Tab-separated table of C-alpha atoms in Angstrom:
chain	number	residue	atom	x	y	z
A	1	MET	CA	17.569	9.483	19.057
A	2	PHE	CA	13.541	7.109	18.595
A	3	SER	CA	15.454	4.979	21.850
A	4	TYR	CA	16.367	8.504	23.605
A	5	LEU	CA	12.402	9.510	23.311
A	6	ARG	CA	10.817	6.054	23.947
A	7	LYS	CA	13.033	6.305	26.844
A	8	ARG	CA	11.363	9.802	27.994
A	9	PHE	CA	8.386	8.715	27.077
A	10	SER	CA	8.404	5.275	29.508
A	11	SER	CA	9.432	7.633	32.756
A	12	HIS	CA	7.076	10.043	31.868
A	13	ILE	CA	4.537	6.891	32.171
A	14	ARG	CA	6.365	6.017	35.531
A	15	GLU	CA	5.965	9.359	36.568
A	16	ARG	CA	1.884	9.892	35.895
A	17	SER	CA	1.333	6.225	37.530
A	18	ARG	CA	3.183	7.631	40.290
A	19	ARG	CA	1.324	10.851	40.697
A	20	ARG	CA	-2.060	8.950	40.217
A	21	ALA	CA	-1.229	6.573	43.185
A	22	ARG	CA	0.287	9.379	45.472
A	23	LEU	CA	-2.855	9.184	48.029
A	24	VAL	CA	-2.693	12.472	49.554
A	25	SER	CA	-1.672	15.005	47.423
A	26	LYS	CA	1.051	18.027	48.600
A	27	ASP	CA	-1.725	20.333	49.491
A	28	GLY	CA	-3.275	17.971	51.984
A	29	ARG	CA	-6.104	17.007	50.088
A	30	CYS	CA	-6.753	12.391	50.152
A	31	ASN	CA	-7.350	10.841	46.911
A	32	ILE	CA	-10.084	7.558	47.633
A	33	GLU	CA	-12.739	6.406	46.884
A	34	PHE	CA	-15.206	4.818	48.367
A	35	GLY	CA	-17.482	2.316	46.026
A	36	ASN	CA	-20.868	-0.524	46.983
A	37	VAL	CA	-22.039	1.548	50.391
A	38	GLU	CA	-24.293	-0.251	51.343
A	39	GLN	CA	-26.355	2.687	53.632
A	40	SER	CA	-28.076	5.034	51.798
A	41	ARG	CA	-26.888	8.377	50.902
A	42	PHE	CA	-30.200	9.489	52.747
A	43	VAL	CA	-27.278	9.764	55.908
A	44	PHE	CA	-25.835	12.317	54.579
A	45	LEU	CA	-28.908	14.208	54.537
A	46	ILE	CA	-28.964	13.656	58.024
A	47	ASP	CA	-25.676	15.677	58.751
A	48	ILE	CA	-27.283	18.424	56.845
A	49	TRP	CA	-25.180	21.172	58.139
A	50	THR	CA	-21.599	18.960	57.672
A	51	THR	CA	-22.438	18.438	54.317
A	52	ILE	CA	-23.583	22.154	53.506
A	53	LEU	CA	-20.039	22.730	54.825
A	54	ASP	CA	-18.097	20.161	52.742
A	55	LEU	CA	-19.611	21.295	49.611
A	56	ARG	CA	-17.438	23.484	47.251
A	57	TRP	CA	-17.955	27.015	46.972
A	58	ARG	CA	-19.860	27.093	43.141
A	59	TYR	CA	-22.353	24.079	44.613
A	60	LYS	CA	-23.428	26.287	47.698
A	61	MET	CA	-23.426	28.941	46.220
A	62	THR	CA	-26.175	27.593	43.867
A	63	ILE	CA	-27.825	26.144	46.988
A	64	PHE	CA	-27.453	29.414	48.629
A	65	ILE	CA	-29.515	31.285	45.526
A	66	SER	CA	-31.934	28.226	44.500
A	67	ALA	CA	-33.170	29.028	48.389
A	68	PHE	CA	-34.306	32.263	48.244
A	69	LEU	CA	-35.561	32.475	44.398
A	70	GLY	CA	-37.208	29.445	44.846
A	71	SER	CA	-39.238	30.252	48.855
A	72	TRP	CA	-39.641	33.800	47.900
A	73	PHE	CA	-41.102	32.422	44.176
A	74	LEU	CA	-43.094	29.592	46.097
A	75	PHE	CA	-44.603	32.139	48.683
A	76	GLY	CA	-44.905	34.216	45.390
A	77	LEU	CA	-47.931	32.004	43.910
A	78	LEU	CA	-49.123	31.399	47.138
A	79	TRP	CA	-50.223	34.543	47.509
A	80	TYR	CA	-51.528	34.430	44.043
A	81	VAL	CA	-53.791	31.931	44.950
A	82	VAL	CA	-55.102	33.367	47.428
A	83	ALA	CA	-55.552	36.189	45.634
A	84	TYR	CA	-57.774	34.655	42.871
A	85	ILE	CA	-59.506	32.681	45.856
A	86	HIS	CA	-60.788	35.544	47.583
A	87	LYS	CA	-61.242	37.451	43.340
A	88	ASP	CA	-59.215	40.547	43.711
A	89	LEU	CA	-57.647	39.947	41.290
A	90	PRO	CA	-58.394	43.169	38.186
A	91	GLU	CA	-60.074	40.355	36.009
A	92	PHE	CA	-62.385	39.505	38.629
A	93	ASN	CA	-63.699	42.844	37.609
A	94	PRO	CA	-64.320	43.137	42.191
A	95	SER	CA	-66.414	46.450	42.693
A	96	ILE	CA	-64.964	49.372	44.896
A	97	ASN	CA	-66.424	48.808	48.535
A	98	HIS	CA	-64.464	45.733	48.455
A	99	THR	CA	-61.660	44.937	50.745
A	100	PRO	CA	-58.706	43.102	49.381
A	101	CYS	CA	-56.799	40.166	50.937
A	102	VAL	CA	-53.374	42.538	49.925
A	103	GLU	CA	-53.008	45.790	48.415
A	104	ASN	CA	-52.432	46.360	44.927
A	105	ILE	CA	-51.652	42.351	44.095
A	106	ASN	CA	-52.816	42.450	39.780
A	107	GLY	CA	-50.934	39.337	39.167
A	108	LEU	CA	-47.965	36.936	40.000
A	109	THR	CA	-45.759	39.178	38.761
A	110	SER	CA	-47.074	41.315	41.811
A	111	ALA	CA	-47.293	38.816	43.926
A	112	PHE	CA	-43.604	38.037	43.469
A	113	LEU	CA	-42.519	41.137	44.069
A	114	PHE	CA	-44.866	41.279	47.658
A	115	SER	CA	-43.462	37.811	48.038
A	116	LEU	CA	-39.886	38.986	49.075
A	117	GLU	CA	-40.823	42.104	50.517
A	118	THR	CA	-42.020	40.105	53.114
A	119	GLN	CA	-39.177	37.059	53.311
A	120	VAL	CA	-36.505	40.287	53.201
A	121	THR	CA	-38.439	42.575	55.816
A	122	ILE	CA	-38.761	45.759	52.638
A	123	GLY	CA	-41.931	47.513	53.403
A	124	TYR	CA	-42.492	49.734	51.025
A	125	GLY	CA	-45.542	50.139	51.622
A	126	PHE	CA	-47.422	50.216	48.690
A	127	ARG	CA	-48.987	46.433	48.760
A	128	CYS	CA	-49.787	45.859	52.095
A	129	VAL	CA	-51.995	42.592	54.064
A	130	THR	CA	-55.479	43.750	55.261
A	131	GLU	CA	-57.572	42.546	58.182
A	132	GLN	CA	-59.837	40.967	56.005
A	133	CYS	CA	-58.540	38.261	55.896
A	134	ALA	CA	-57.536	35.428	57.869
A	135	THR	CA	-55.410	33.066	55.255
A	136	ALA	CA	-53.412	36.242	54.292
A	137	ILE	CA	-52.279	36.437	57.438
A	138	PHE	CA	-51.403	33.253	58.636
A	139	LEU	CA	-49.381	33.226	55.324
A	140	LEU	CA	-47.269	36.374	56.410
A	141	ILE	CA	-46.490	35.105	59.284
A	142	PHE	CA	-45.680	31.521	58.283
A	143	GLN	CA	-43.737	32.548	55.749
A	144	SER	CA	-41.623	35.536	57.960
A	145	ILE	CA	-40.697	31.936	60.938
A	146	LEU	CA	-39.686	30.250	57.255
A	147	GLY	CA	-37.607	33.109	56.213
A	148	VAL	CA	-36.109	33.824	59.323
A	149	ILE	CA	-35.067	29.683	59.108
A	150	ILE	CA	-33.827	29.945	55.584
A	151	ASN	CA	-31.864	33.412	56.208
A	152	SER	CA	-29.958	31.776	59.259
A	153	PHE	CA	-28.992	28.650	58.223
A	154	MET	CA	-27.607	29.520	54.923
A	155	CYS	CA	-26.122	33.043	56.374
A	156	GLY	CA	-24.038	31.024	59.126
A	157	ALA	CA	-23.414	28.120	56.473
A	158	ILE	CA	-21.441	31.255	54.684
A	159	LEU	CA	-19.739	33.004	57.599
A	160	ALA	CA	-18.325	28.995	59.105
A	161	LYS	CA	-17.161	28.311	55.026
A	162	ILE	CA	-15.436	31.130	54.874
A	163	SER	CA	-13.904	31.003	58.917
A	164	ARG	CA	-13.170	26.749	58.749
A	165	SER	CA	-9.519	26.607	60.279
A	166	LYS	CA	-9.031	24.302	56.953
A	167	ASN	CA	-7.990	27.947	55.468
A	168	ARG	CA	-6.227	28.405	58.368
A	169	ALA	CA	-3.826	25.342	57.192
A	170	LYS	CA	-2.828	26.551	53.616
A	171	THR	CA	-0.731	28.723	55.265
A	172	ILE	CA	0.862	26.320	56.600
A	173	THR	CA	3.433	24.984	54.005
A	174	PHE	CA	5.956	22.224	53.776
A	175	SER	CA	8.792	21.775	51.729
A	176	LYS	CA	8.914	20.988	48.642
A	177	ASN	CA	11.604	18.055	49.080
A	178	ALA	CA	12.275	15.850	51.973
A	179	VAL	CA	16.729	15.154	52.389
A	180	ILE	CA	18.481	13.048	54.586
A	181	SER	CA	22.123	13.619	55.452
A	182	LYS	CA	23.928	13.723	58.378
A	183	ARG	CA	22.464	16.016	61.927
A	184	GLY	CA	24.648	15.263	64.686
A	185	GLY	CA	26.373	12.073	63.786
A	186	LYS	CA	23.463	10.575	62.936
A	187	LEU	CA	21.450	9.721	59.674
A	188	CYS	CA	18.222	11.525	59.156
A	189	LEU	CA	15.284	12.816	56.767
A	190	LEU	CA	14.499	15.593	56.892
A	191	ILE	CA	11.176	18.405	56.414
A	192	ARG	CA	11.132	21.941	56.305
A	193	VAL	CA	7.670	22.911	57.472
A	194	ALA	CA	6.757	27.288	58.175
A	195	ASN	CA	3.942	29.240	59.548
A	196	LEU	CA	3.470	32.767	56.744
A	197	ARG	CA	1.323	33.830	59.432
A	198	LYS	CA	2.602	35.440	62.543
A	199	SER	CA	-0.391	34.438	65.129
A	200	LEU	CA	1.071	31.290	66.219
A	201	LEU	CA	-0.503	27.457	66.611
A	202	ILE	CA	-0.733	26.548	69.678
A	203	GLY	CA	0.147	23.274	71.175
A	204	SER	CA	1.522	21.884	67.644
A	205	HIS	CA	2.244	19.005	67.075
A	206	ILE	CA	3.645	16.804	64.014
A	207	TYR	CA	3.903	13.547	62.990
A	208	GLY	CA	3.792	10.823	59.878
A	209	LYS	CA	2.795	7.527	58.089
A	210	LEU	CA	4.535	5.907	56.184
A	211	LEU	CA	2.257	4.361	53.816
A	212	LYS	CA	3.267	0.826	51.987
A	213	THR	CA	2.304	-2.379	50.628
A	214	THR	CA	3.324	-4.909	53.040
A	215	ILE	CA	2.058	-9.196	53.203
A	216	THR	CA	2.386	-10.981	56.578
A	217	PRO	CA	4.068	-14.196	56.876
A	218	GLU	CA	0.386	-15.215	56.658
A	219	GLY	CA	0.941	-14.248	53.266
A	220	GLU	CA	-1.703	-11.685	53.674
A	221	THR	CA	-1.210	-8.463	51.332
A	222	ILE	CA	-2.042	-5.296	53.159
A	223	ILE	CA	-2.868	-2.553	50.834
A	224	LEU	CA	-1.799	1.091	52.684
A	225	ASP	CA	-0.145	-0.600	55.462
A	226	GLN	CA	1.208	2.477	57.969
A	227	VAL	CA	3.961	2.837	60.129
A	228	ASN	CA	4.460	5.510	62.283
A	229	ILE	CA	7.547	7.688	62.001
A	230	GLU	CA	8.441	9.884	64.951
A	231	PHE	CA	9.368	13.578	64.028
A	232	ILE	CA	12.304	15.059	66.345
A	233	VAL	CA	12.013	19.453	66.817
A	234	ASP	CA	14.968	20.645	68.949
A	235	ALA	CA	13.190	22.867	70.015
A	236	GLY	CA	10.693	19.546	71.680
A	237	ASN	CA	7.644	18.238	69.724
A	238	GLU	CA	5.274	19.655	72.268
A	239	ASN	CA	4.310	23.235	72.223
A	240	LEU	CA	6.075	24.628	69.830
A	241	PHE	CA	7.548	28.119	69.335
A	242	PHE	CA	6.330	28.244	65.786
A	243	ILE	CA	6.531	31.787	64.131
A	244	SER	CA	10.027	31.081	62.610
A	245	PRO	CA	10.306	27.737	59.896
A	246	LEU	CA	11.372	24.470	61.528
A	247	THR	CA	13.166	21.751	60.142
A	248	ILE	CA	11.798	18.874	61.938
A	249	TYR	CA	13.629	15.265	61.761
A	250	HIS	CA	13.448	11.261	61.726
A	251	ILE	CA	16.393	9.320	62.471
A	252	ILE	CA	17.202	6.877	60.520
A	253	ASP	CA	18.036	3.828	63.018
A	254	LYS	CA	17.623	-0.072	63.383
A	255	ASN	CA	13.700	0.643	64.123
A	256	SER	CA	13.342	2.666	61.229
A	257	PRO	CA	11.258	1.634	58.133
A	258	PHE	CA	14.603	3.503	56.260
A	259	PHE	CA	17.221	1.722	57.831
A	260	HIS	CA	17.677	-1.356	55.273
A	261	MET	CA	17.513	1.964	52.030
A	262	ALA	CA	19.883	3.341	50.386
A	263	ALA	CA	20.377	6.162	48.032
A	264	GLU	CA	21.012	3.500	45.547
A	265	THR	CA	17.798	2.049	45.801
A	266	ILE	CA	15.190	4.200	47.806
A	267	LEU	CA	13.826	5.184	44.366
A	268	GLN	CA	12.130	1.557	44.037
A	269	GLN	CA	10.456	1.272	46.833
A	270	ASP	CA	6.836	1.929	46.877
A	271	PHE	CA	5.787	4.164	49.586
A	272	GLU	CA	4.556	7.285	50.361
A	273	LEU	CA	5.852	9.782	53.597
A	274	VAL	CA	1.958	11.048	54.860
A	275	VAL	CA	3.246	13.939	57.591
A	276	PHE	CA	0.472	15.550	60.223
A	277	LEU	CA	0.934	18.853	61.559
A	278	ASP	CA	-1.744	19.352	64.052
A	279	GLY	CA	-2.412	22.323	66.007
A	280	THR	CA	-5.221	25.001	67.612
A	281	VAL	CA	-5.928	28.366	65.826
A	282	GLU	CA	-4.956	31.034	68.097
A	283	ALA	CA	-7.393	33.663	67.126
A	284	THR	CA	-10.355	31.348	66.738
A	285	SER	CA	-9.163	28.165	69.505
A	286	ALA	CA	-10.322	26.259	66.587
A	287	THR	CA	-8.054	22.392	65.942
A	288	CYS	CA	-6.582	22.548	62.654
A	289	GLN	CA	-4.934	19.643	60.904
A	290	VAL	CA	-2.049	20.360	58.055
A	291	ARG	CA	-1.148	17.388	55.709
A	292	THR	CA	1.461	16.778	52.876
A	293	SER	CA	3.215	13.371	51.278
A	294	TYR	CA	6.215	12.941	49.580
A	295	ILE	CA	6.978	10.317	47.582
A	296	PRO	CA	10.228	8.281	46.586
A	297	GLU	CA	10.677	10.336	43.807
A	298	GLU	CA	10.761	13.700	46.257
A	299	VAL	CA	12.985	12.358	48.795
A	300	LEU	CA	17.121	13.413	47.742
A	301	TRP	CA	19.306	11.909	49.216
A	302	GLY	CA	22.650	13.616	50.102
A	303	TYR	CA	21.851	17.155	50.721
A	304	ARG	CA	20.129	18.873	53.010
A	305	PHE	CA	18.369	22.288	53.470
A	306	ALA	CA	20.056	25.913	52.302
A	307	PRO	CA	20.040	28.176	55.661
A	308	ILE	CA	16.900	30.961	55.084
A	309	VAL	CA	17.046	32.635	57.973
A	310	SER	CA	19.073	35.767	58.765
A	311	LYS	CA	19.344	38.615	61.852
A	312	THR	CA	19.721	41.920	59.727
A	313	LYS	CA	21.974	45.249	60.724
A	314	GLU	CA	19.124	46.423	62.399
A	315	GLY	CA	18.968	43.928	64.730
A	316	LYS	CA	15.413	42.392	62.922
A	317	TYR	CA	15.445	38.615	62.252
A	318	ARG	CA	14.655	37.584	58.225
A	319	VAL	CA	13.372	34.948	56.104
A	320	ASP	CA	14.255	34.344	53.400
A	321	PHE	CA	12.136	31.816	50.749
A	322	GLN	CA	12.997	31.585	47.895
A	323	ASN	CA	15.761	29.296	50.136
A	324	PHE	CA	13.125	27.820	51.293
A	325	SER	CA	13.456	24.574	49.754
A	326	LYS	CA	16.430	25.057	48.252
A	327	THR	CA	18.375	22.147	48.538
A	328	VAL	CA	22.462	21.807	49.117
A	329	ALA	CA	24.441	19.092	48.128
A	330	VAL	CA	26.791	17.526	51.200
A	331	GLU	CA	28.432	13.775	52.162
A	332	THR	CA	26.174	10.889	53.312
A	333	PRO	CA	26.696	7.565	53.406
A	334	HIS	CA	24.736	5.741	51.117
A	335	CYS	CA	23.374	3.621	53.055
A	336	ALA	CA	22.194	4.004	56.801
A	337	PHE	CA	23.542	0.627	57.518
A	338	CYS	CA	26.980	1.539	56.299
A	339	LEU	CA	27.183	4.219	58.992
A	340	TYR	CA	25.991	2.368	62.493
A	341	ASN	CA	29.062	0.282	61.130
A	342	GLU	CA	31.310	2.469	60.183
A	343	ARG	CA	31.009	3.905	63.633
A	344	GLU	CA	31.503	0.269	65.326
A	345	ALA	CA	34.018	-0.641	63.636
A	346	LYS	CA	35.664	3.345	64.940
A	347	VAL	CA	35.022	2.682	68.621
A	348	LYS	CA	36.084	-0.828	68.291
A	349	GLU	CA	39.207	0.330	67.247
A	350	LYS	CA	40.044	2.108	69.823
A	351	LYS	CA	39.187	0.101	72.522
A	352	GLY	CA	41.467	-2.308	71.055
A	353	PHE	CA	41.780	-6.460	71.432
A	354	ASP	CA	42.918	-9.079	73.965
A	355	ASN	CA	45.454	-11.294	73.270
A	356	PRO	CA	44.816	-14.869	76.073
A	357	GLY	CA	48.493	-16.319	74.691
A	358	PHE	CA	50.725	-13.075	75.136
A	359	VAL	CA	52.732	-13.501	78.503
A	360	LEU	CA	55.024	-11.035	79.940
A	361	SER	CA	58.219	-12.424	80.271
A	362	GLU	CA	60.890	-10.223	82.934
A	363	VAL	CA	64.237	-10.218	80.961
A	364	SER	CA	67.298	-8.847	84.135
A	365	GLU	CA	69.868	-6.532	82.164
A	366	THR	CA	73.615	-7.380	83.130
A	367	SER	CA	76.205	-4.669	82.914
A	368	ASP	CA	79.229	-5.901	80.469
A	369	THR	CA	80.761	-2.323	81.320
A	370	LYS	CA	84.445	-2.727	81.971
A	371	MET	CA	86.186	-0.297	84.570
C-alpha cells in the first residue's frame, strides 16, 4: 500500500512539474517572465494605449473610475479655491450686491457637485458661472476640454478592449489531445479544431512549432529550440472553409522530428507542440491568432478521432461536439521507422530479385512411344 501511494505521489509530482514547464497554456496564454530588463518602465508609459489595452479588466475599471473621480475632485478643489479667493463663501459674509464667480457654491461639497455637473455637461441651472470672473471662465473652458479628452480616451479604451480580436479567438477550440495513427497509408499526427461561430475566419492558416531542448555539435545547449511543424488539411492549407470542425494532420516522415519516436518512448520525451491558427475576423476585418499546446502526455499513440459530423433526415448537417475530443483505439505501428521498413519490404517482395548465376539450358524432347 505504501509503495502504491509513493508511486502515485511521484507521478503526480512529475505531472505538476511538466505542467509548470508548459510555455503555452491550453487557452493560448504564454507562461514566460522577463528579468533584468535594462530599459525603464517609462517606455511602457510612452505606449500608453497598448499598456491600457493589455491591462486586466479589474485594473482597467479601477483606472476608469479613478480618472473620473480624481478629475472631478481636483477641479472641485480648484472651484473652491476660486470661490475662496473671490470671497464668495458664506463665512466671508458677502454683501447683497456682491456678484460671485460661481453662483451657489457654499463649500467643498457644492464645489465638487459643480465640478461634476460641468465635466459631464449635466447643467442643472442652480449653479452657474458669472461673467464677473475671468479666472472662473478660463477654468470652465479648461475643465470642459480636459473632460472630453478623458471621456474619449477611457471610453475608447473600453470599447477597444471589448472588440479586440483576442475575444474572437475564444470561440475557436482545439481538441484536448493530439493522436497518432495511420491516414492515407502514412503515419500522421492529427489534431481537431472547430469554429464555434457560423461566421468564418477569412484566409486562415495553420502551422506549428515544436519546442524542445537541443544540444548543438559545438556543445551549446539551446532551451526552447523551435522546429517548424507543417500541418496539412485535405481542403488545402490556405483559405480554409472553416464552417465545420477540421482535422489537421502532420505526416511523420523522415524529415519529421517525430520520426525517431515510438509508442513506448514518446512519454519519455521532453517537448511541447504549439499549434497556431491565424485568420481575419469576417465581421471586423481584424487579424486573429489562436494558440494551444500539447505535451507528451497529451499525445495519444494508436488512436483516431470519433466521427462528429452527421446528416439529419431533414437534410441538415449536424455537428455533435460531445465527440469532439473523443478518441477511438485503432491498429497503428508502434513507430514510424517500422512502418516505412515494412512498406519497403513489401515493395521489394513484389519486385523480386535477379540471380545472375542462373543459366537457362534448353532440353530437346524425345518421344519413346512405339507404333
